[in-house]
Short mmCIF file of C-alpha atoms in Angstrom, two decimals:
data_model
loop_
_atom_site.label_atom_id
_atom_site.label_comp_id
_atom_site.label_asym_id
_atom_site.label_seq_id
_atom_site.Cartn_x
_atom_site.Cartn_y
_atom_site.Cartn_z
CA MET X 4 227.69 194.35 106.51
CA GLY X 5 226.42 194.29 110.08
CA GLU X 6 224.97 191.33 111.90
CA THR X 7 221.35 191.21 113.00
CA GLY X 8 221.34 187.83 114.63
CA ALA X 9 222.42 186.01 111.48
CA ARG X 10 225.84 186.05 109.84
CA GLY X 11 226.02 186.51 106.08
CA ALA X 12 223.82 188.16 103.48
CA ARG X 13 221.39 185.30 102.88
CA PRO X 14 220.84 183.27 106.07
CA GLY X 15 217.39 182.19 104.90
CA LEU X 16 218.77 180.66 101.71
CA ALA X 17 221.58 179.02 103.67
CA LEU X 18 219.06 177.43 106.02
CA ALA X 19 216.90 176.35 103.06
CA THR X 20 219.91 174.64 101.47
CA LEU X 21 220.72 172.77 104.68
CA CYS X 22 217.07 171.78 105.12
CA ILE X 23 216.85 170.46 101.54
CA THR X 24 219.91 168.26 101.93
CA MET X 25 218.87 166.96 105.34
CA PHE X 26 215.39 166.24 104.01
CA MET X 27 216.92 164.25 101.15
CA SER X 28 219.23 162.36 103.49
CA MET X 29 216.46 161.46 105.95
CA LEU X 30 214.02 160.70 103.12
CA ASP X 31 216.41 158.09 101.78
CA ASN X 32 216.34 156.26 105.11
CA VAL X 33 212.71 155.27 104.64
CA ILE X 34 211.56 155.91 101.07
CA VAL X 35 213.18 152.63 100.07
CA GLY X 36 210.76 150.81 102.37
CA ASN X 37 207.88 150.99 99.91
CA ALA X 38 210.16 149.75 97.13
CA LEU X 39 211.43 146.69 99.02
CA PRO X 40 208.65 144.29 97.98
CA ARG X 41 209.15 145.22 94.31
CA ILE X 42 212.94 145.00 94.68
CA GLY X 43 212.56 141.57 96.26
CA GLN X 44 210.50 140.42 93.30
CA GLU X 45 212.53 141.93 90.45
CA LEU X 46 216.01 141.32 91.88
CA ASP X 47 215.16 137.96 93.48
CA ALA X 48 216.05 139.01 97.03
CA GLY X 49 215.01 137.23 100.23
CA ILE X 50 214.29 138.93 103.54
CA SER X 51 217.98 139.07 104.52
CA GLY X 52 218.85 140.58 101.13
CA LEU X 53 216.20 143.27 101.60
CA GLN X 54 217.55 144.00 105.06
CA TRP X 55 220.98 144.61 103.54
CA VAL X 56 219.49 147.03 101.01
CA ALA X 57 218.31 149.11 103.97
CA GLU X 58 221.27 148.38 106.26
CA GLY X 59 223.93 149.05 103.60
CA TYR X 60 223.06 152.76 103.69
CA SER X 61 222.49 153.12 107.41
CA LEU X 62 225.52 151.05 108.44
CA VAL X 63 228.00 153.08 106.37
CA PHE X 64 226.25 156.29 107.39
CA ALA X 65 226.62 155.43 111.08
CA ALA X 66 230.18 154.12 110.76
CA LEU X 67 231.53 157.20 108.96
CA LEU X 68 229.57 160.02 110.60
CA LEU X 69 232.19 160.62 113.27
CA THR X 70 234.92 160.69 110.64
CA GLY X 71 232.79 163.10 108.60
CA GLY X 72 232.67 165.44 111.59
CA ALA X 73 236.46 165.24 112.02
CA LEU X 74 237.05 165.88 108.30
CA GLY X 75 234.77 168.91 108.47
CA ASP X 76 236.71 170.29 111.42
CA ARG X 77 240.00 169.83 109.59
CA TYR X 78 239.21 170.80 106.00
CA GLY X 79 236.26 173.13 106.48
CA ARG X 80 232.68 172.12 107.17
CA THR X 81 231.24 173.74 104.07
CA THR X 82 233.81 172.09 101.78
CA VAL X 83 233.20 168.63 103.23
CA PHE X 84 229.45 169.26 103.11
CA ARG X 85 229.63 169.86 99.35
CA VAL X 86 231.79 166.77 98.75
CA GLY X 87 229.31 164.65 100.69
CA LEU X 88 226.39 166.06 98.74
CA GLY X 89 228.12 165.19 95.46
CA LEU X 90 228.84 161.60 96.58
CA PHE X 91 225.27 161.14 97.81
CA THR X 92 223.89 162.32 94.47
CA ALA X 93 226.25 160.01 92.55
CA GLY X 94 225.28 157.06 94.77
CA SER X 95 221.61 157.75 94.11
CA ALA X 96 222.19 157.59 90.35
CA ALA X 97 224.16 154.34 90.73
CA ALA X 98 221.33 152.82 92.81
CA GLY X 99 218.82 153.73 90.10
CA LEU X 100 220.95 151.88 87.54
CA ALA X 101 221.59 148.78 89.71
CA GLY X 102 220.74 145.44 88.11
CA SER X 103 221.38 143.14 91.06
CA VAL X 104 221.09 143.15 94.84
CA GLY X 105 224.88 143.36 95.19
CA GLN X 106 225.09 146.42 92.94
CA LEU X 107 222.20 148.05 94.77
CA VAL X 108 223.77 147.47 98.19
CA ALA X 109 227.09 148.91 96.94
CA ALA X 110 225.33 152.01 95.61
CA ARG X 111 223.47 152.40 98.90
CA MET X 112 226.82 152.29 100.70
CA LEU X 113 228.11 155.10 98.47
CA GLN X 114 225.03 157.10 99.43
CA GLY X 115 225.89 156.41 103.05
CA VAL X 116 229.41 157.78 102.57
CA GLY X 117 228.00 160.99 101.11
CA ALA X 118 225.39 161.38 103.85
CA ALA X 119 228.06 160.85 106.53
CA LEU X 120 230.10 163.73 105.10
CA LEU X 121 227.27 166.23 104.63
CA THR X 122 225.27 165.65 107.81
CA PRO X 123 227.69 166.67 110.64
CA GLY X 124 228.44 170.05 109.06
CA SER X 125 224.80 171.09 108.91
CA LEU X 126 224.38 171.88 112.59
CA ALA X 127 227.79 173.57 112.76
CA ILE X 128 226.94 175.79 109.77
CA ILE X 129 223.64 176.75 111.41
CA ARG X 130 225.52 177.81 114.52
CA HIS X 131 227.92 179.86 112.39
CA VAL X 132 225.16 181.57 110.38
CA PHE X 133 222.70 182.29 113.21
CA THR X 134 224.44 184.10 116.05
CA ASP X 135 221.36 185.17 118.01
CA GLU X 136 220.20 182.49 120.46
CA ARG X 137 216.49 182.95 119.70
CA GLU X 138 216.95 182.91 115.92
CA ARG X 139 219.24 179.91 116.21
CA THR X 140 216.61 178.01 118.19
CA ARG X 141 214.01 178.76 115.51
CA ALA X 142 216.42 177.71 112.76
CA ILE X 143 217.19 174.44 114.54
CA GLY X 144 213.47 173.86 114.99
CA ARG X 145 212.89 174.23 111.24
CA TRP X 146 215.95 172.13 110.36
CA SER X 147 214.98 169.36 112.79
CA GLY X 148 211.36 169.49 111.65
CA VAL X 149 212.38 169.08 108.02
CA SER X 150 214.62 166.15 109.00
CA ALA X 151 211.71 164.47 110.76
CA LEU X 152 209.43 165.30 107.85
CA GLY X 153 211.78 163.47 105.48
CA LEU X 154 211.36 160.32 107.55
CA ALA X 155 207.58 160.62 107.41
CA VAL X 156 207.15 161.72 103.79
CA GLY X 157 209.27 158.85 102.45
CA PRO X 158 206.54 156.20 102.53
CA VAL X 159 203.93 158.66 101.26
CA VAL X 160 205.78 159.70 98.10
CA GLY X 161 207.55 156.35 97.68
CA GLY X 162 204.38 154.32 97.18
CA PRO X 163 203.01 156.13 94.11
CA MET X 164 206.49 156.37 92.61
CA VAL X 165 207.11 152.63 92.90
CA GLU X 166 203.69 151.77 91.51
CA ASN X 167 203.85 154.14 88.54
CA LEU X 168 207.56 154.59 87.80
CA GLY X 169 209.22 151.47 89.21
CA TRP X 170 211.43 150.92 92.25
CA ALA X 171 214.43 152.75 90.74
CA SER X 172 212.48 156.02 90.84
CA VAL X 173 212.92 156.29 94.62
CA PHE X 174 216.64 156.78 93.95
CA TRP X 175 216.41 158.92 90.82
CA ILE X 176 214.35 161.50 92.71
CA ASN X 177 217.50 162.44 94.65
CA VAL X 178 219.53 163.32 91.55
CA PRO X 179 217.87 166.60 90.46
CA ILE X 180 217.44 167.64 94.10
CA GLY X 181 221.09 166.92 94.80
CA VAL X 182 222.31 168.82 91.73
CA ALA X 183 220.16 171.84 92.60
CA ALA X 184 221.38 171.76 96.21
CA LEU X 185 225.00 171.62 95.01
CA VAL X 186 224.53 174.74 92.92
CA LEU X 187 222.76 176.53 95.76
CA ALA X 188 225.37 175.45 98.33
CA GLY X 189 228.15 176.92 96.21
CA ARG X 190 226.44 180.31 96.21
CA VAL X 191 224.88 180.80 99.64
CA LEU X 192 226.72 178.71 102.26
CA PRO X 193 229.41 180.61 104.16
CA ALA X 194 232.97 179.30 104.47
CA VAL X 195 233.34 177.99 108.03
CA PRO X 196 237.03 178.19 109.01
CA PRO X 197 238.73 174.80 109.54
CA ARG X 198 240.82 173.93 112.54
CA ALA X 199 243.86 171.68 112.73
CA ARG X 200 243.20 168.16 113.98
CA ARG X 201 244.27 164.62 113.25
CA ILE X 202 242.06 162.03 111.56
CA ASP X 203 241.52 158.97 113.74
CA LEU X 204 242.06 156.28 111.09
CA GLY X 205 242.41 153.51 113.67
CA GLY X 206 239.09 154.43 115.23
CA LEU X 207 237.46 154.55 111.80
CA VAL X 208 238.62 151.04 110.89
CA LEU X 209 237.75 149.49 114.25
CA SER X 210 234.31 151.09 114.54
CA ALA X 211 233.29 150.35 110.95
CA ALA X 212 234.48 146.73 111.16
CA GLY X 213 232.87 146.21 114.57
CA LEU X 214 229.50 147.64 113.53
CA GLY X 215 229.56 145.68 110.28
CA ALA X 216 230.31 142.41 112.06
CA GLY X 217 227.57 143.02 114.63
CA VAL X 218 224.93 143.82 112.03
CA HIS X 219 226.00 140.79 109.96
CA ALA X 220 225.45 138.54 112.98
CA LEU X 221 222.02 140.03 113.72
CA VAL X 222 220.81 139.88 110.10
CA GLU X 223 222.14 136.43 109.29
CA GLY X 224 221.50 134.82 112.69
CA PRO X 225 217.79 134.05 112.21
CA ALA X 226 218.40 132.53 108.76
CA ARG X 227 221.60 130.55 109.47
CA GLY X 228 220.92 129.78 113.12
CA TRP X 229 222.45 131.48 116.14
CA THR X 230 224.93 128.63 116.65
CA ASP X 231 226.26 128.83 113.10
CA GLY X 232 230.04 129.31 113.07
CA ARG X 233 229.92 132.41 110.86
CA VAL X 234 227.26 134.04 113.00
CA LEU X 235 229.14 133.33 116.24
CA GLY X 236 232.39 134.48 114.64
CA SER X 237 230.80 137.75 113.53
CA ALA X 238 229.33 138.34 116.99
CA LEU X 239 232.66 137.68 118.71
CA ALA X 240 234.49 139.89 116.23
CA ALA X 241 232.00 142.70 116.86
CA VAL X 242 232.55 142.58 120.62
CA LEU X 243 236.35 142.52 120.33
CA LEU X 244 236.56 145.22 117.65
CA LEU X 245 234.19 147.62 119.41
CA ALA X 246 235.97 147.06 122.74
CA ALA X 247 239.28 147.84 121.03
CA PHE X 248 237.68 150.96 119.51
CA LEU X 249 236.61 152.28 122.92
CA LEU X 250 240.02 151.60 124.43
CA LEU X 251 241.72 153.40 121.55
CA GLU X 252 239.42 156.42 121.88
CA LEU X 253 240.34 156.71 125.57
CA ARG X 254 244.08 156.75 124.84
CA ILE X 255 244.54 159.12 121.90
CA ALA X 256 244.67 162.92 122.07
CA GLU X 257 242.10 163.62 119.33
CA PRO X 258 239.61 160.73 119.27
CA MET X 259 236.95 160.25 116.64
CA LEU X 260 234.42 159.70 119.44
CA ASP X 261 235.01 162.10 122.30
CA LEU X 262 233.98 159.95 125.26
CA ARG X 263 234.17 163.01 127.54
CA LEU X 264 230.81 164.02 126.08
CA PHE X 265 229.27 161.11 127.99
CA ARG X 266 230.31 162.60 131.34
CA ASP X 267 227.44 165.06 130.99
CA GLY X 268 224.27 163.31 132.15
CA VAL X 269 221.98 165.77 130.36
CA LEU X 270 223.78 165.23 127.06
CA VAL X 271 223.70 161.46 127.59
CA GLY X 272 219.95 161.65 128.10
CA ALA X 273 219.49 163.54 124.84
CA LEU X 274 221.71 161.10 122.94
CA LEU X 275 219.82 158.15 124.41
CA GLY X 276 216.53 159.71 123.33
CA GLY X 277 217.71 160.12 119.74
CA PHE X 278 219.09 156.58 119.66
CA THR X 279 215.98 154.84 120.98
CA VAL X 280 213.53 156.75 118.78
CA SER X 281 215.48 155.59 115.73
CA PHE X 282 215.67 152.05 117.14
CA GLY X 283 211.93 151.70 117.57
CA MET X 284 210.68 153.76 114.65
CA PHE X 285 213.13 152.68 111.93
CA GLY X 286 212.44 149.04 112.77
CA ALA X 287 208.69 149.60 112.50
CA LEU X 288 208.92 151.71 109.32
CA PHE X 289 211.09 149.06 107.64
CA PHE X 290 208.65 146.17 108.07
CA LEU X 291 205.27 147.94 107.86
CA PRO X 292 205.34 148.31 104.04
CA LEU X 293 205.96 144.57 103.72
CA LEU X 294 203.01 143.93 106.02
CA MET X 295 200.68 146.32 104.21
CA GLN X 296 201.58 145.25 100.68
CA GLY X 297 202.16 141.58 101.39
CA VAL X 298 199.69 140.57 104.10
CA LEU X 299 196.98 143.22 103.76
CA ASP X 300 197.26 143.26 99.92
CA TRP X 301 197.57 147.03 99.66
CA SER X 302 199.08 148.67 96.58
CA PRO X 303 202.31 150.68 97.03
CA THR X 304 200.33 153.90 96.52
CA ALA X 305 197.71 152.98 99.10
CA ALA X 306 200.40 151.95 101.59
CA GLY X 307 202.10 155.30 101.06
CA VAL X 308 198.93 157.36 101.41
CA ALA X 309 198.17 155.49 104.63
CA GLY X 310 201.17 157.25 106.17
CA LEU X 311 199.75 160.75 105.63
CA PRO X 312 198.34 161.05 109.18
CA MET X 313 201.81 160.38 110.59
CA THR X 314 203.30 162.96 108.22
CA ALA X 315 200.74 165.58 109.24
CA MET X 316 201.45 165.08 112.92
CA ILE X 317 205.21 165.39 112.41
CA VAL X 318 204.64 168.73 110.66
CA VAL X 319 202.60 169.90 113.67
CA ALA X 320 204.97 168.49 116.29
CA GLY X 321 208.23 170.05 115.04
CA PRO X 322 207.37 173.72 115.77
CA LEU X 323 205.51 172.69 118.93
CA ALA X 324 208.61 170.91 120.24
CA ALA X 325 210.74 174.00 119.51
CA ARG X 326 208.35 176.23 121.49
CA LEU X 327 208.22 173.81 124.43
CA ALA X 328 212.00 173.47 124.45
CA GLY X 329 212.40 177.26 124.36
CA ARG X 330 210.04 177.76 127.32
CA HIS X 331 210.65 174.68 129.47
CA GLY X 332 213.91 173.18 128.22
CA PRO X 333 214.36 170.03 126.12
CA ARG X 334 213.24 167.58 128.82
CA LEU X 335 209.48 167.98 128.40
CA PRO X 336 209.21 167.55 124.61
CA LEU X 337 211.81 164.75 124.49
CA VAL X 338 210.26 162.64 127.26
CA LEU X 339 206.77 163.28 125.94
CA GLY X 340 207.84 162.26 122.44
CA LEU X 341 209.42 159.02 123.66
CA ALA X 342 206.33 158.16 125.71
CA LEU X 343 204.02 158.80 122.75
CA CYS X 344 206.15 156.63 120.44
CA ALA X 345 206.08 153.81 123.02
CA PHE X 346 202.31 154.11 123.37
CA GLY X 347 201.78 154.22 119.61
CA LEU X 348 203.89 151.11 118.96
CA ALA X 349 202.14 149.27 121.80
CA GLY X 350 198.79 150.09 120.20
CA LEU X 351 200.00 149.06 116.76
CA SER X 352 201.08 145.66 118.11
CA LEU X 353 197.44 144.85 118.89
CA TYR X 354 196.48 144.59 115.20
CA GLY X 355 197.22 141.55 113.02
CA GLU X 356 196.61 140.24 109.53
CA HIS X 357 192.88 141.07 109.64
CA ALA X 358 193.31 144.68 110.78
CA ARG X 359 191.36 147.45 109.05
CA TYR X 360 192.87 150.89 108.56
CA PRO X 361 190.19 152.88 110.47
CA GLU X 362 190.89 150.68 113.48
CA TYR X 363 194.61 151.45 113.79
CA VAL X 364 194.99 154.88 112.15
CA TRP X 365 195.04 156.43 115.63
CA THR X 366 198.36 154.71 116.28
CA LEU X 367 199.89 156.49 113.26
CA LEU X 368 198.72 159.85 114.60
CA VAL X 369 200.30 159.13 117.98
CA LEU X 370 203.53 157.89 116.40
CA GLY X 371 203.82 160.97 114.19
CA LEU X 372 203.27 163.32 117.12
CA GLY X 373 205.80 161.47 119.27
CA MET X 374 208.42 161.21 116.56
CA GLY X 375 208.15 164.88 115.64
CA MET X 376 208.57 165.92 119.29
CA THR X 377 211.99 164.26 119.68
CA PHE X 378 214.22 165.77 116.97
CA THR X 379 214.43 169.43 118.00
CA PRO X 380 215.17 168.97 121.74
CA VAL X 381 218.12 166.69 121.00
CA SER X 382 219.73 169.28 118.69
CA ILE X 383 219.05 172.12 121.12
CA THR X 384 220.64 170.17 123.98
CA VAL X 385 223.81 169.66 121.95
CA LEU X 386 224.14 173.35 121.12
CA ARG X 387 223.56 174.36 124.74
CA ARG X 388 225.93 171.86 126.33
CA VAL X 389 228.87 171.69 123.92
CA PRO X 390 231.50 174.41 123.27
CA PRO X 391 231.54 175.90 119.76
CA ASP X 392 234.81 174.26 118.71
CA ARG X 393 233.38 170.79 119.40
CA ILE X 394 229.99 171.23 117.73
CA GLY X 395 231.05 169.35 114.59
CA THR X 396 232.16 166.29 116.57
CA ALA X 397 229.15 166.45 118.90
CA SER X 398 226.72 166.79 115.99
CA ALA X 399 228.36 163.80 114.33
CA THR X 400 227.97 161.83 117.57
CA VAL X 401 224.25 162.66 117.72
CA ASN X 402 223.65 161.61 114.15
CA THR X 403 225.84 158.52 114.54
CA LEU X 404 223.74 157.32 117.45
CA ARG X 405 220.54 158.09 115.56
CA GLU X 406 221.71 156.09 112.56
CA LEU X 407 223.12 153.34 114.76
CA GLY X 408 219.75 153.17 116.46
CA GLY X 409 218.12 152.67 113.07
CA VAL X 410 220.68 150.04 112.05
CA LEU X 411 220.23 148.09 115.27
CA GLY X 412 216.45 148.60 115.22
CA ILE X 413 216.13 146.97 111.82
CA ALA X 414 218.63 144.24 112.71
CA VAL X 415 217.39 143.43 116.23
CA LEU X 416 213.67 143.77 115.57
CA GLY X 417 214.20 141.97 112.28
CA ALA X 418 215.82 139.10 114.20
CA VAL X 419 212.85 139.05 116.59
CA LEU X 420 210.42 139.07 113.66
CA THR X 421 212.22 136.30 111.77
CA HIS X 422 212.54 134.12 114.85
CA ARG X 423 208.84 134.44 115.67
CA LEU X 424 207.88 134.05 112.01
CA THR X 425 209.90 130.84 111.69
CA ALA X 426 208.40 129.34 114.84
CA ALA X 427 204.82 130.24 113.86
CA LEU X 428 205.30 129.10 110.26
CA THR X 429 206.84 125.80 111.33
CA ASP X 430 203.83 125.10 113.50
CA SER X 431 201.28 126.15 110.86
CA LEU X 432 202.90 124.27 107.99
CA GLY X 433 203.32 121.23 110.19
CA ARG X 434 199.56 121.16 110.73
CA LEU X 435 199.15 121.42 106.95
CA GLY X 436 201.43 118.41 106.42
CA VAL X 437 204.41 120.35 104.99
CA PRO X 438 207.76 118.78 106.02
CA PRO X 439 209.77 120.93 108.48
CA GLU X 440 212.83 120.96 106.20
CA THR X 441 210.96 123.10 103.66
CA VAL X 442 210.23 125.85 106.15
CA GLY X 443 213.53 127.65 105.50
CA ARG X 444 212.81 128.00 101.80
CA THR X 445 209.28 129.14 102.58
CA VAL X 446 210.56 131.90 104.89
CA ASP X 447 212.95 133.10 102.17
CA ALA X 448 210.07 133.10 99.70
CA LEU X 449 208.05 135.40 101.95
CA ALA X 450 209.49 138.52 100.29
CA GLY X 451 208.35 137.17 96.94
CA ALA X 452 204.91 136.43 98.33
CA ALA X 453 204.74 139.99 99.56
CA THR X 454 204.90 141.24 96.01
CA GLY X 455 202.57 138.72 94.56
CA ALA X 456 205.24 136.29 93.40
CA GLY X 457 204.66 133.61 95.97
CA GLY X 458 203.45 130.16 95.12
CA ALA X 459 203.09 126.72 96.59
CA VAL X 460 205.87 125.29 98.68
CA PRO X 461 207.08 121.70 98.26
CA GLY X 462 204.52 119.27 99.59
CA GLY X 463 201.66 120.01 97.23
CA GLU X 464 199.62 122.23 99.53
CA PRO X 465 197.24 124.69 97.85
CA PRO X 466 198.84 128.16 97.54
CA ALA X 467 195.91 129.74 99.39
CA ALA X 468 196.46 127.61 102.49
CA VAL X 469 200.19 128.24 102.49
CA ARG X 470 199.70 131.96 101.87
CA ALA X 471 197.31 132.19 104.83
CA ALA X 472 199.90 130.48 107.04
CA MET X 473 202.61 132.84 105.83
CA ASP X 474 200.42 135.90 106.39
CA GLY X 475 199.58 134.84 109.92
CA ALA X 476 203.21 134.08 110.75
CA PHE X 477 204.48 137.37 109.35
CA ALA X 478 201.82 139.34 111.24
CA ALA X 479 202.73 137.51 114.45
CA GLY X 480 206.38 138.40 113.90
CA ILE X 481 205.54 142.06 113.27
CA GLN X 482 203.43 142.21 116.42
CA LEU X 483 206.20 140.85 118.64
CA ALA X 484 208.88 143.04 117.05
CA VAL X 485 206.81 146.22 117.43
CA ARG X 486 205.98 145.29 121.02
CA CYS X 487 209.69 144.93 121.80
CA GLY X 488 210.33 148.35 120.26
CA SER X 489 207.60 149.80 122.46
CA VAL X 490 209.22 148.40 125.62
CA VAL X 491 212.61 149.87 124.66
CA LEU X 492 211.06 153.31 124.10
CA ALA X 493 209.10 153.20 127.36
CA VAL X 494 212.22 152.36 129.37
CA ALA X 495 214.14 155.09 127.56
CA ALA X 496 211.45 157.66 128.41
CA VAL X 497 211.90 156.95 132.12
CA VAL X 498 215.70 157.03 131.95
CA VAL X 499 215.74 160.28 129.92
CA ALA X 500 213.30 161.89 132.37
CA VAL X 501 215.74 161.12 135.20
CA LEU X 502 218.86 162.26 133.33
CA LEU X 503 217.27 165.52 132.18
CA ARG X 504 215.66 166.32 135.53
CA PRO X 505 215.44 170.09 136.23
CA ALA X 506 218.16 170.02 138.89
CA ALA X 507 220.68 168.82 136.30
CA ARG X 508 219.71 171.20 133.51
CA PRO X 509 221.66 174.31 134.59
CA GLY X 510 224.90 172.32 134.91
CA PRO X 511 228.07 173.11 133.01
CA PRO X 512 228.98 171.83 129.57
CA PRO X 513 230.98 168.58 129.32
CA VAL X 514 234.26 169.09 131.13
CA GLY X 515 237.13 169.76 128.78
CA ALA X 516 235.28 169.53 125.48
CA GLY X 517 237.52 171.53 123.19
CA ALA X 518 239.49 173.16 126.03
CA PRO X 519 243.28 172.91 126.46
CA PRO X 520 244.61 170.67 129.27
CA LYS X 521 245.19 173.51 131.77
CA ALA X 522 241.75 174.96 131.16
CA ARG X 523 240.22 171.52 131.62
CA ALA X 524 242.01 171.10 134.93
CA GLY X 525 240.79 174.51 136.08
CA ALA X 526 237.24 173.68 135.02
CA ALA X 527 237.40 170.41 136.90
CA ARG X 528 238.55 172.18 140.08
CA GLY X 529 235.78 174.77 139.67
#
């Protein structure tokens, strides 16, 4: 059968299969957000416990993505894709059956393993199926748009599901989708030939342990205190382990993280854009459901429906970003998207516990437009700058940094929120006559208050007065955290604009990516 820009008999079905699985993977990043207040109530979890429910998935996802790319290169990207899809589906079922926070976090980690195996192969399979540059760009635009749509639809569909079917339903929804995708993948995805390469087990252990220690320090620091021995030990371990990881990657022949990719300024700019969008947006999307349901007293359904404007703008922005990238290169849509996200978060930070939806809905429209503009240009940059034999590793690097951005966004902005919340709550409860030593228990109870389970704290104060103090403190924490995310995105927009400046765009791919030593030397001389 001849080729007409796409390889294989059913490229449309192959793309649909990849889009379905990426949608499910991205959806799971955020759909849990609307369930967190109910999980906190029914499984007796504090704020740090809820953070681990979210971080357990993202941390494992980020830590294993690079290994998933290497496994795909070695054993075949389609084969590893199917294994990952099966593990993700099994993890979703286990999460739906979880009866404690520990079981739920473990199931979320299994989901993360599956997502790390299936995600890197998606972009490589697209490159294999679509051989024509124009058709490939359109396919990437659809694939990236669906990925972004999953992040936006999560809160919308999650709210009604939690309210009517319980929190476990946000995990059970993945099971029939995953089974259907497995059947479809077995029939329509082409076999992408593997290539011989070693698995960097040392890099896997060091990176996973380093990221885990760093996230542990950031999540537990506000609750235990930044001078606590365990927090300091985790922070020190993270620095040492990640430093050892980088040194190892520089010394071995086939590293898990190919640091030569970072010699290309254009590619670095695209990677930075993907990282910072996840940092700012994942942090905001994690805490907003708690604010809406806990402070503003919205139902899960209402909180989900409130996200529809953002979803609509992401749907519009995906194809628009693909067209802009095709005509002007990835710089324009990526920088514009980062700037819009920064502006939207800055606007959102102006509204507190007395905000009304019509007042701040414009910020959701801006955030959706900005977020949708960033996904496609990052993927297009990777395909343009990286040789075909390194696409799997490069794609894994992109997704690793995106997930790592989300992990650090939740952890860092969560630390900012908790620190500000504790300071504001200490001051407010002090004025109410509540002893300072009870503040810690009150902060932990905030997740319960967000689902309607809060009550009076020790000291005999009326619940209404304490609840008002907690609402004000939580809103103040959200405002500061979102403002910090806005600053990070604004700085990133400037840096990315410089790195992706037009003079740099026609430059060569990263030197030596996938080339033998002699070819690399010749390329360097050229």
